[in-house]
Coordinates of C-alpha atoms in Angstrom, one line a residue:
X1 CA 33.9 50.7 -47.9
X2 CA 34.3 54.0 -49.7
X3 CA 37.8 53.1 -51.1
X4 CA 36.0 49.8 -52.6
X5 CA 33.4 51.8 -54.3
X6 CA 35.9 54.4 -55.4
X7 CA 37.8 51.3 -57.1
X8 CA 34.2 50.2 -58.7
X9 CA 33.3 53.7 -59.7
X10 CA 33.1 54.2 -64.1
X11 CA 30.2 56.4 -63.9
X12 CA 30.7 57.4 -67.8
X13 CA 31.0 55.0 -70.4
X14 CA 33.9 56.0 -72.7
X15 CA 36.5 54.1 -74.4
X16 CA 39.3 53.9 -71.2
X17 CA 36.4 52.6 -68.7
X18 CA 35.4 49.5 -71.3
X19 CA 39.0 48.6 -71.8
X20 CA 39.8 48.6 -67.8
X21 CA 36.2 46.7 -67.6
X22 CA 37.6 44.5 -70.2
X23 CA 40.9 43.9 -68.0
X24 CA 38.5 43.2 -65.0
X25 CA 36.1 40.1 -66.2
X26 CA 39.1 38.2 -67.6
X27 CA 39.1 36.3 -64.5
X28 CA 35.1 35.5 -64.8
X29 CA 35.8 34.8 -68.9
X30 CA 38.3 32.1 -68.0
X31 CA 36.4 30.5 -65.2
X32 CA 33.2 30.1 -66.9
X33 CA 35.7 28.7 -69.7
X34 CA 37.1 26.2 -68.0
X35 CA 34.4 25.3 -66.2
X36 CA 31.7 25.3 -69.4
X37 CA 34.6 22.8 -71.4
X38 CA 34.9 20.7 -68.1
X39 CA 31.2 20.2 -67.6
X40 CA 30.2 19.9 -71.3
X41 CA 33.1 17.7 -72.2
X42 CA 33.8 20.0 -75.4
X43 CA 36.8 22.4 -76.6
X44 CA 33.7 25.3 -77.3
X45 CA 33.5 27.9 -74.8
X46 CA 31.2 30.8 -75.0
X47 CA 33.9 33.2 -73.1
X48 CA 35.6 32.2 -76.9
X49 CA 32.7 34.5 -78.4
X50 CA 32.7 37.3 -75.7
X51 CA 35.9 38.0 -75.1
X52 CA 36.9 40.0 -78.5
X53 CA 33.2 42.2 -78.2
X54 CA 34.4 44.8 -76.3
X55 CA 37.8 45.4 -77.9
X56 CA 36.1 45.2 -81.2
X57 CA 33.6 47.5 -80.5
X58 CA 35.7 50.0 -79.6
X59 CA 38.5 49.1 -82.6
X60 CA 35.4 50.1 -84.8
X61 CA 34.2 53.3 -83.2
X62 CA 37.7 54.5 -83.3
X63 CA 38.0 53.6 -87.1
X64 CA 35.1 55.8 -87.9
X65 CA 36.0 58.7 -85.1
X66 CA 39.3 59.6 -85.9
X67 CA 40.6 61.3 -89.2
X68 CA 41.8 59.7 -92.5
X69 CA 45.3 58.8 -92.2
X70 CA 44.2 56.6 -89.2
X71 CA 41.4 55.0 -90.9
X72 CA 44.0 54.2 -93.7
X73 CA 47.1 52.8 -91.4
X74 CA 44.4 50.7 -89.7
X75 CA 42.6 49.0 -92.7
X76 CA 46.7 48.7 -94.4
X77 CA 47.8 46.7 -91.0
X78 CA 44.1 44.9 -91.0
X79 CA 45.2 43.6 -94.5
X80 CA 48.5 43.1 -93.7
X81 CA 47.4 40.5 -90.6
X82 CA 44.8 39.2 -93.2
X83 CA 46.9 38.1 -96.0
X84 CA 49.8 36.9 -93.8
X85 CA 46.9 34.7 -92.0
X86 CA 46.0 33.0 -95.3
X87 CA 49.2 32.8 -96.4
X88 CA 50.5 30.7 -93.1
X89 CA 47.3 28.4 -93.1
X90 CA 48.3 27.8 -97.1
X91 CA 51.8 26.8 -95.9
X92 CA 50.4 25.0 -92.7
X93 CA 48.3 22.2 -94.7
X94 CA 51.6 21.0 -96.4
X95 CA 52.7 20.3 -93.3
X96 CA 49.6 18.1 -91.8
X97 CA 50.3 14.7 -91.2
X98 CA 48.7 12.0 -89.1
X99 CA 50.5 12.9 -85.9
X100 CA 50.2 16.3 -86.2
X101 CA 48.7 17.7 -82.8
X102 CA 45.5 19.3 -84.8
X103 CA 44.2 20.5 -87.8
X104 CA 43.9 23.9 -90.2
X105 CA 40.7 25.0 -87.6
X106 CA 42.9 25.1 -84.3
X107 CA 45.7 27.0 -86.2
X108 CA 43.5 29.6 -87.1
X109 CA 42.3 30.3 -83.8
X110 CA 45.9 30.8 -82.7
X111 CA 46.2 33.5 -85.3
X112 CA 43.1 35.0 -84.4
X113 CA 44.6 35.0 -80.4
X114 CA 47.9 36.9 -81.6
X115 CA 45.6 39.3 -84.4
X116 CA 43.4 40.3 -81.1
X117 CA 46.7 40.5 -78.7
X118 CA 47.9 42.9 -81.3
X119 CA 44.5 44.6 -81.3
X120 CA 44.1 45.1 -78.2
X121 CA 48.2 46.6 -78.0
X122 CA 47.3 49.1 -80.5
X123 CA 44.0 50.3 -78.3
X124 CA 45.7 50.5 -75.4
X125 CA 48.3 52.3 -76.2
X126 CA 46.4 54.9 -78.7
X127 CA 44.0 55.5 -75.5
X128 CA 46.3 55.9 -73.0
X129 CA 49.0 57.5 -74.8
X130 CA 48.8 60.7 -73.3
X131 CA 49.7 59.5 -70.0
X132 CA 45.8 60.3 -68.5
X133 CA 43.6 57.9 -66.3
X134 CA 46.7 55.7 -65.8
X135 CA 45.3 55.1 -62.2
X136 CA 41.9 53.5 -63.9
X137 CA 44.3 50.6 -65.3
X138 CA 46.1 49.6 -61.9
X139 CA 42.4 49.6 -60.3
X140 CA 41.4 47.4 -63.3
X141 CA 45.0 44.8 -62.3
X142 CA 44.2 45.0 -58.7
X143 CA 40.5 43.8 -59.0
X144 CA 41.2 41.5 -61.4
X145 CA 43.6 40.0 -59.3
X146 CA 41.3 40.0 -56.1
X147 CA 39.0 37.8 -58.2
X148 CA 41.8 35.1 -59.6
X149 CA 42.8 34.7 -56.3
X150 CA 40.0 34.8 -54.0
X151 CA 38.3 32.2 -56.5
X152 CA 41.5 29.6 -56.2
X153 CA 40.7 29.7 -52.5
X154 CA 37.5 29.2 -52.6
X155 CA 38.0 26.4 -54.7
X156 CA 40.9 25.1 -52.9
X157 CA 38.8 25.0 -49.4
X158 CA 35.7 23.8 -51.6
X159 CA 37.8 21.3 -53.0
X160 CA 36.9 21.8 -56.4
X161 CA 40.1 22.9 -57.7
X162 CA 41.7 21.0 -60.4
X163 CA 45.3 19.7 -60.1
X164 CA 48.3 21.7 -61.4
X165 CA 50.0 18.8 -62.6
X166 CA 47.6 15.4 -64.3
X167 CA 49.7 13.7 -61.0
X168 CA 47.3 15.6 -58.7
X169 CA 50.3 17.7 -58.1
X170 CA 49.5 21.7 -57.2
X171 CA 46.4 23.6 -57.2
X172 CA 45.1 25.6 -60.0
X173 CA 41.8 26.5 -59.3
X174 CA 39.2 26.7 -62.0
X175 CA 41.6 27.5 -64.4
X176 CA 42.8 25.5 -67.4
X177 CA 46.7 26.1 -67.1
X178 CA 49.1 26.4 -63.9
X179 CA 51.9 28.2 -65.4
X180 CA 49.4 30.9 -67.0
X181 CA 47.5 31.4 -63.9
X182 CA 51.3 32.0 -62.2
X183 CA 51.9 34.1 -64.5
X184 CA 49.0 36.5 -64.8
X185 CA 49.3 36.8 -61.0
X186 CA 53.1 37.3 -61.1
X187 CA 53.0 40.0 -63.8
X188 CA 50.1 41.7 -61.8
X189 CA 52.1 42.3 -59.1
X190 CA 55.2 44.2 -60.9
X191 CA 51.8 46.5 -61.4
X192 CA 50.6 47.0 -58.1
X193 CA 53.3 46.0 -56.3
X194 CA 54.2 50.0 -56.0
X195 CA 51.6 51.2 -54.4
X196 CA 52.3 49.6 -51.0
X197 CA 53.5 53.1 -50.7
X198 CA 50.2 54.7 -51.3
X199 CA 48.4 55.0 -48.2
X200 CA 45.1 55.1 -50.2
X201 CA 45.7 51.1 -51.5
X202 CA 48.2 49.8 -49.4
X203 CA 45.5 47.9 -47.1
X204 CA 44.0 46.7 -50.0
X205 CA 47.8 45.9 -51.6
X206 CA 49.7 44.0 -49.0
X207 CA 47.0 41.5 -48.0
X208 CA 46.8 40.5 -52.4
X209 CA 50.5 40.1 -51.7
X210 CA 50.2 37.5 -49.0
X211 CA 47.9 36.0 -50.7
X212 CA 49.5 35.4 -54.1
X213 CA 52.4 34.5 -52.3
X214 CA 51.4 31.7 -50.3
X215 CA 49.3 30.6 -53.1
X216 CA 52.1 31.3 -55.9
X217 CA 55.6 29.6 -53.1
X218 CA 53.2 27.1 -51.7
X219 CA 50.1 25.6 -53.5
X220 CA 50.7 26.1 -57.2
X221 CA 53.7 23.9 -57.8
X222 CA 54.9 25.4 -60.9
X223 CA 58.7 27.1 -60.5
X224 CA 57.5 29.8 -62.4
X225 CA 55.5 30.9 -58.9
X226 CA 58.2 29.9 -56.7
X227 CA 61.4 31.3 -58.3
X228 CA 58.6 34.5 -60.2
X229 CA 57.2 35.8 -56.6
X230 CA 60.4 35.7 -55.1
X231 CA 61.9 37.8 -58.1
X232 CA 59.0 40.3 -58.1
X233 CA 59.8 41.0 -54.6
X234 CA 63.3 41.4 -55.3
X235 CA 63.1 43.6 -57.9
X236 CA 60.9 46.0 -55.7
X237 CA 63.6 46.3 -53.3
X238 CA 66.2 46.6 -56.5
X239 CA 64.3 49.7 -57.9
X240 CA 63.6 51.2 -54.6
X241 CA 67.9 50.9 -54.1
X242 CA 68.4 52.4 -57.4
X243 CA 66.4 55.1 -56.9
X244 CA 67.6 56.6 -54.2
X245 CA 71.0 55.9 -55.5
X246 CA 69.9 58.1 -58.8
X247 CA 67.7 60.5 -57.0
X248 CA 70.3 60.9 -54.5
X249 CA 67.6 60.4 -51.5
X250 CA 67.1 58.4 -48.2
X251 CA 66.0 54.5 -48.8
X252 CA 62.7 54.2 -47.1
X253 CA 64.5 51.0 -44.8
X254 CA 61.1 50.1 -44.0
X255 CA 60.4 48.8 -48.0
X256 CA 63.9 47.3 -47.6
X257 CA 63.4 45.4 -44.6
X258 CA 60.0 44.1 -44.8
X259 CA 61.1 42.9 -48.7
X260 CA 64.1 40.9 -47.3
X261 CA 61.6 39.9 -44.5
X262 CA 58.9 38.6 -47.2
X263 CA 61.8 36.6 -49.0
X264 CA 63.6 35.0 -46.1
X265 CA 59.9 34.1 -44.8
X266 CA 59.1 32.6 -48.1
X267 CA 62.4 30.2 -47.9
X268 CA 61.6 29.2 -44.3
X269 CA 58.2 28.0 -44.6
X270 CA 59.6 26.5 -48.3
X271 CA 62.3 24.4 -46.6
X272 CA 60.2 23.9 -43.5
X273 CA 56.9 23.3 -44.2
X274 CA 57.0 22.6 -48.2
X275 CA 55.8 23.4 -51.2
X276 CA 54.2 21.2 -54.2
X277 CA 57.1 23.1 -56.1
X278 CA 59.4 20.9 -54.5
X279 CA 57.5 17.7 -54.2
X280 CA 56.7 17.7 -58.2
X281 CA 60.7 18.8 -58.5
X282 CA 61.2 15.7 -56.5
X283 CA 58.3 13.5 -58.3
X284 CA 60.4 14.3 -62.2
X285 CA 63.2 13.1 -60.6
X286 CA 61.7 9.6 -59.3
X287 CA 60.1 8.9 -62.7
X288 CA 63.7 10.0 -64.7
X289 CA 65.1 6.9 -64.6
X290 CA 61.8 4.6 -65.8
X291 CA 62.4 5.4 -69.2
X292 CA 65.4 3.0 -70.4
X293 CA 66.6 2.9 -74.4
X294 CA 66.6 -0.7 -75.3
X295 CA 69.1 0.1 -77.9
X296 CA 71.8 1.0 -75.2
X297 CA 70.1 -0.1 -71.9
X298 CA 70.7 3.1 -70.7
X299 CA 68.2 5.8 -69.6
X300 CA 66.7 7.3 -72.4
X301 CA 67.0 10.9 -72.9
X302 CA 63.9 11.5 -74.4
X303 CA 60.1 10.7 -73.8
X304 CA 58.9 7.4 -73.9
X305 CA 56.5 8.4 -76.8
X306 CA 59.2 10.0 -78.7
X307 CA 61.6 7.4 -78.3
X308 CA 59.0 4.5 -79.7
X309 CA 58.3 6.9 -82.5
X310 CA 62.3 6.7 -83.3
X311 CA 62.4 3.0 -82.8
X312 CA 59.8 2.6 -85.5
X313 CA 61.4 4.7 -87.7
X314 CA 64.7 2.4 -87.2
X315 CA 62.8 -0.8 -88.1
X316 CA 60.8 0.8 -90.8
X317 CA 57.1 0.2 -88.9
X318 CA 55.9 3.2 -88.7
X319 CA 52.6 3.7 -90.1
X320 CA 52.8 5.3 -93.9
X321 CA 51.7 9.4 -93.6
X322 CA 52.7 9.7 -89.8
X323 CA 55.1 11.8 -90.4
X324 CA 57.1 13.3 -93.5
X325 CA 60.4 12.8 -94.0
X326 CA 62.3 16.0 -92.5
X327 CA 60.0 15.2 -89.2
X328 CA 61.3 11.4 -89.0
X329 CA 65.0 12.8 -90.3
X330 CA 64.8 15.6 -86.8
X331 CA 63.2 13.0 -84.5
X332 CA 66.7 10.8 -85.4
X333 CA 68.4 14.2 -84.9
X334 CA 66.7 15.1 -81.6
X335 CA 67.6 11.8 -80.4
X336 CA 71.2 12.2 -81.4
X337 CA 71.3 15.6 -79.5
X338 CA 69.8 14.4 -76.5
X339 CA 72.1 11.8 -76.0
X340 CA 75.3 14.3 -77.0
X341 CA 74.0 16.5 -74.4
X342 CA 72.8 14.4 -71.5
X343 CA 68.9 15.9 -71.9
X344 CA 66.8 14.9 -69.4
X345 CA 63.6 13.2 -71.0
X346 CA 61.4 14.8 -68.9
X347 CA 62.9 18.0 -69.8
X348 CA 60.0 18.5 -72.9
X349 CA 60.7 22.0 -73.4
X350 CA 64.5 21.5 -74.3
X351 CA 63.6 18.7 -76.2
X352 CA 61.1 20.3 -78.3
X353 CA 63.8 22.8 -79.2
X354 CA 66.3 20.9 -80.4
X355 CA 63.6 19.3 -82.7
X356 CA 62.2 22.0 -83.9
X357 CA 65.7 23.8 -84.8
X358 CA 66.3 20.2 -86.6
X359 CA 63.2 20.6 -88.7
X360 CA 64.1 24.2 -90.1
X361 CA 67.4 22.9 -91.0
X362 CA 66.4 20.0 -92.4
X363 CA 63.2 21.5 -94.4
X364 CA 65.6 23.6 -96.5
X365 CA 62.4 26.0 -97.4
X366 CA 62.2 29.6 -97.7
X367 CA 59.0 29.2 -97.6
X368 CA 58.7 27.8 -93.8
X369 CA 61.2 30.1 -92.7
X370 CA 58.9 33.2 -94.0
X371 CA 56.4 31.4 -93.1
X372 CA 56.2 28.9 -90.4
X373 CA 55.8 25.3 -90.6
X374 CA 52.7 25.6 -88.6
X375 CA 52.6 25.4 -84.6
X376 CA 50.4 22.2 -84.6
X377 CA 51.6 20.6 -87.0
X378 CA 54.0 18.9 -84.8
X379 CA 53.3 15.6 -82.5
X380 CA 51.9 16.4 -79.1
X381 CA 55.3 16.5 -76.7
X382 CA 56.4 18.5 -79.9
X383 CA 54.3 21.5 -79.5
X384 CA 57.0 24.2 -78.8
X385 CA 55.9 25.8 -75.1
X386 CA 58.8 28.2 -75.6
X387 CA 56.7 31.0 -76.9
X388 CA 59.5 33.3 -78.4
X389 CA 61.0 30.4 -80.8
X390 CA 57.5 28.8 -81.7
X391 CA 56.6 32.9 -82.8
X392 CA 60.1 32.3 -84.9
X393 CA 60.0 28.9 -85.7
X394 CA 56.5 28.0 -86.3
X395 CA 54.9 31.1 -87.5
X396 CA 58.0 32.4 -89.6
X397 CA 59.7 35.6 -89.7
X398 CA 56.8 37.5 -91.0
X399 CA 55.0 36.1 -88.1
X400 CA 57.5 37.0 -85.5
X401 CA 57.6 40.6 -86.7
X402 CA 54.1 40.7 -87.0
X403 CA 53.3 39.3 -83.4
X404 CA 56.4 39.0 -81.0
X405 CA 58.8 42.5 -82.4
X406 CA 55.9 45.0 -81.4
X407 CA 56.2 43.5 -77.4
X408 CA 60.6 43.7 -78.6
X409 CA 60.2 47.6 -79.5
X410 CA 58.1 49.1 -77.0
X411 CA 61.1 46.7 -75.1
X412 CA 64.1 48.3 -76.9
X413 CA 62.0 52.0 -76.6
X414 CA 61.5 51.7 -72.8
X415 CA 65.4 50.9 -72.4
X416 CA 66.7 53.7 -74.6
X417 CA 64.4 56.5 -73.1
X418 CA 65.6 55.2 -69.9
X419 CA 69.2 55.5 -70.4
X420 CA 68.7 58.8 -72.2
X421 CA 66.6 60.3 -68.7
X422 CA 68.8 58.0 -66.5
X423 CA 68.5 61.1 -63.8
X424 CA 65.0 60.7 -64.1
X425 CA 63.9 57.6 -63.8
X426 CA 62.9 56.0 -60.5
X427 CA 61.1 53.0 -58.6
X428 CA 58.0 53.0 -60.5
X429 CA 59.7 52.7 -63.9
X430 CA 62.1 50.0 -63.0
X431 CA 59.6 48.0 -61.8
X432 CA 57.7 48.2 -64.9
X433 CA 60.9 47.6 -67.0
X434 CA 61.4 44.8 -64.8
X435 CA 58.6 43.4 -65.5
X436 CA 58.2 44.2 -69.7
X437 CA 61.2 42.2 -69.2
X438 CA 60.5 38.9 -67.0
X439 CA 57.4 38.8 -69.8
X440 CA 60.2 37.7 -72.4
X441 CA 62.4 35.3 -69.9
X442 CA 58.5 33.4 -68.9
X443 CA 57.9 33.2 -72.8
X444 CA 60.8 31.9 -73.5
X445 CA 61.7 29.4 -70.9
X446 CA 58.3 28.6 -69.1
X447 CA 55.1 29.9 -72.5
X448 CA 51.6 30.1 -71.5
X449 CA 52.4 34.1 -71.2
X450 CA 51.1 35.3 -74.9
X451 CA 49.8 32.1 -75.7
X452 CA 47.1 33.2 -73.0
X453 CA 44.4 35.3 -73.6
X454 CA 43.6 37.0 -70.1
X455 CA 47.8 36.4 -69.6
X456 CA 48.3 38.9 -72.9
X457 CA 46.2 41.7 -71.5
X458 CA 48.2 42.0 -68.6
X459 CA 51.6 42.0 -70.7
X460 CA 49.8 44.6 -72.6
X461 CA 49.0 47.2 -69.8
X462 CA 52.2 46.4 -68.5
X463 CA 53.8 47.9 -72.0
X464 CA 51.5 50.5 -71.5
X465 CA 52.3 51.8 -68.1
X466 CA 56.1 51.9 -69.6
X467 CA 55.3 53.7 -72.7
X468 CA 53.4 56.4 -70.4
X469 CA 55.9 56.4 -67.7
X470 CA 59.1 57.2 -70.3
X471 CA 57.0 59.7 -72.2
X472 CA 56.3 61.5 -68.5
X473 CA 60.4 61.8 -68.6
X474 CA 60.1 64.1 -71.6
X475 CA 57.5 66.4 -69.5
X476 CA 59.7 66.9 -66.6
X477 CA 62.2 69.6 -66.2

C-alpha cells in the first residue's frame, strides 16, 4: 500500500507533476470519449475540449517565465504552424469533391492534433531536459497503463466491450480504435518494461506484463499486439545481451530465461488455444476470393467499392463532381498496379499507397507537393493509415518537416550519441531506442500511432526518456 501511494504522491503543483498528471488521465479522456460519442450518437466529445487545458496552460506560463529569446523562438514557431495551417486548408478546398471522406472542419482538427503533438514535444523536452524527475514520468506510463488495461477487462467480463473488428472480431474495450489501444500499451511497455529489475516496482511491473500480454497475443486481434508484444519482449532480452557484451559483465540468466520463457509461452497458448489474431487472419482470407472483376472474371485485386468506382469511370456513369480528374486517372492506375502486382483487395493499406503515389504524379503541382493534397480529401478506403507517407503525401513537405522530422531527429540524435558513447550505453537505452524506433515501423505499416492523441503522448515521453538518457552519456566519466 505504501508503494501505491508513493506512485500517487505530487504533493506540489509545478510544471513536471501536471504534465505526468496529464500522461495519467489519457486513459479516462478516451473513455469518456468513446463512450460520450457512442451514447450521444455524435462526433463531439468533451475530452475534445479538455485534453489541450493542461498543456496549454503550462505552454503559456512558460511563455511569460522564461527570458526573451524564448518568448521570441516560441511566438516565430507559433506563426510558423499558424500560416502553414492556413496555407494547407487554402490548398485542401481545391481538392474537395463529393467523395472526399470530409470537409475543411475535420482537416483542421487534424492539424490542430499534430500543432498540440508538437506542443506538447517541445514541453516535454524543455522540462525534463536536465535529466531530473525522470522517475515521475515512468510512474505516470505505469498508472496509465494500469487503467487501459484494468478497464478492457472490466469491460470484457461486463461484456460491454466493443468489437476490434465491425465482424465482432477482437476486444477493444471502451476505446474507439484497436490498433491505437495496441499500440499505446505496446509502446508503454519498452517504458516500464526495465524496471522488472527494480525491486521497488517489479510486483507491480510483471503482473501489467501478463496482463497486456494475454490481452495484447490473445483478445485484441490486431497483429500489431501479437507480432508488437512479442518484439518488446525480445528486445528486452536483446539489450540486456548487448549490454553485458559492451559492459563486459555477467547476463543476469534469470532476465534471459524467463524472456525466452514469456515468448515460447505466448506461441503455445497461440497455436494451442488461439487467438482472434489468427481467426481474423483466417476470416480476410475466406472473404478474399468474394470479390471477382467482371471485366476478367478473376478475383479482383482491389475493394469492391473501389473497383465499382473504376467500372463507372470506364462506362462514363459516374456522377459529375465525384471526383476530379487526376483522382479518376490514379483509381485507373491503382487498378493497373494491383493487378501488375497480385495486391490482395483486402490489403487497404497497400492499396491506398499505390493510389496515393499515383495522385502526386499525376497532379503535376508544386503546390500539393509543398503542401498536401489534403488527408480527407480522398474517398473512405482511400484515407492513407500509413502515417509516415500521409505526413508526406497529404500534408506536403512543409508538413512533414513541420510534424514527422522533429520525431526523425531526436531519432537520428539518439543513434549518433549512441554510437559516439557506444562503451556507455546499456539496457535501459536500447530499450528506449528500440522503441523511438518500432514508433516509426507501427506508423508506417500499421498508423493509429501519431494520428492518436493519448498514443502521441506516449511516443513523446518515450523521445524524452532518450534525449535524457544520451545526454547522461556526456556526464559520465
Amino acid at each position: 500500500m505504501e508503494k501505491v501511494k508513493e506512485v500517487f504522491s505530487m504533493k506540489n503543483i509545478n510544471e513536471e507533476n501536471m504534465l505526468c498528471f496529464f500522461i495519467m488521465i489519457c486513459p479516462i479522456l478516451d473513455m469518456v470519449s468513446f463512450l460520450y460519442r457512442n451514447t450521444f450518437n455524435t462526433n463531439f466529445s468533451p475530452s475534445t475540449i479538455i485534453r489541450p487545458i493542461i498543456p496549454i496552460i503550462i505552454a503559456i506560463y512558460l511563455f511569460f517565465k522564461e527570458n526573451k529569446k524564448f518568448r521570441l523562438y516560441t511566438a516565430i514557431s507559433v506563426c510558423v504552424y499558424i500560416i502553414y495551417g492556413i496555407l494547407h486548408l487554402m490548398v485542401f478546398k481545391t481538392q474537395i469533391t463529393k467523395s472526399s471522406y470530409s470537409n475543411s472542419i475535420h482537416e483542421a482538427q487534424y492539424l490542430v492534433n499534430y500543432s498540440f503533438m508538437i506542443l506538447n514535444l517541445f514541453l516535454y523536452l524543455y522540462l525534463f531536459r536536465n535529466n531530473t524527475n525522470q522517475d515521475k514520468l515512468f510512474k505516470s506510463v505505469m498508472i496509465a497503463n494500469i487503467i487501459y488495461i484494468i478497464s478492457i477487462y472490466i469491460s470484457i467480463f461486463t461484456k460491454t466491450s466493443s468489437s476490434t473488428y465491425i465482424e465482432k472480431i477482437g476486444y477493444k474495450g471502451w476505446f474507439e480504435s484497436g490498433n491505437s489501444i495496441g499500440a499505446i500499451l505496446i509502446l508503454s511497455l519498452f517504458i516500464i518494461i526495465k524496471y522488472i529489475k527494480d525491486k521497488k516496482y517489479r510486483k507491480i511491473v510483471i503482473p501489467i506484463i501478463i496482463l497486456d500480454g494475454i490481452f495484447l497475443t490473445i483478445l485484441l486481434g490486431t497483429r500489431v499486439g501479437l507480432i508488437g508484444f512479442i518484439f518488446v519482449i525480445v528486445s528486452y532480452i536483446f539489450s540486456e545481451i548487448i549490454e553485458g557484451v559492451i559492459k563486459r559483465k555477467k547476463v543476469n540468466k534469470k532476465t534471459i530465461v524467463g524472456g525466452i520463457a514469456v515468448v515460447a509461452t505466448v506461441l503455445l497458448i497461440v497455436i494451442t488455444v488461439g487467438s482472434t489474431t489468427l481467426q481474423r487472419r483466417k476470416h480476410l482470407r475466406d472473404i478474399e476470393n468474394n470479390i471477382i472483376d467482371e471485366s476478367n472474371n478473376q478475383t479482383s485485386h482491389i475493394t469492391g467499392s473501389l473497383l465499382e468506382i473504376k467500372e463507372n469511370i470506364d462506362n462514363a456513369t459516374l456522377e459529375e463532381g465525384y471526383m476530379n480528374e487526376e483522382q479518376k486517372k490514379s483509381i485507373i492506375d491503382l487498378y493497373d498496379t494491383a493487378n501488375r502486382l497480385k495486391i490482395k483487395n483486402n490489403d487497404q493499406r497497400m492499396q491506398q499507397l499505390i493510389y496515393h503515389v499515383a495522385l502526386i504524379k499525376n497532379q503535376h503541382d508544386l503546390t500539393y507537393i509543398m503542401f498536401g493534397n489534403g488527408y480527407v480529401t480522398s474517398f473512405r478506403e482511400l484515407v492513407l493509415e500509413m502515417e509516415i507517407p500521409a505526413f508526406l503525401f497529404n500534408f506536403g513537405i512543409i508538413g512533414f518537416i513541420l510534424y514527422f522530422v522533429p520525431f526523425l531527429g531526436i531519432w537520428i540524435y539518439g543513434f549518433y550519441k549512441g554510437i559516439k558513447n557506444i562503451q556507455k550505453i546499456d539496457s535501459t537505452y536500447l530499450i528506449l531506442f528500440i522503441g523511438c524506433s518500432f514508433v516509426f515501423v507501427l506508423s508506417f505499416f500499421a498508423g493509429y500511432t501519431f494520428f492518436n492523441s493519448s498514443n502521441m503522448i506516449i511516443i513523446i515521453v518515450l523521445n524524452t526518456l532518450l534525449v535524457c538518457r544520451t545526454k547522461k552519456f556526456e556526464k559520465e566519466k
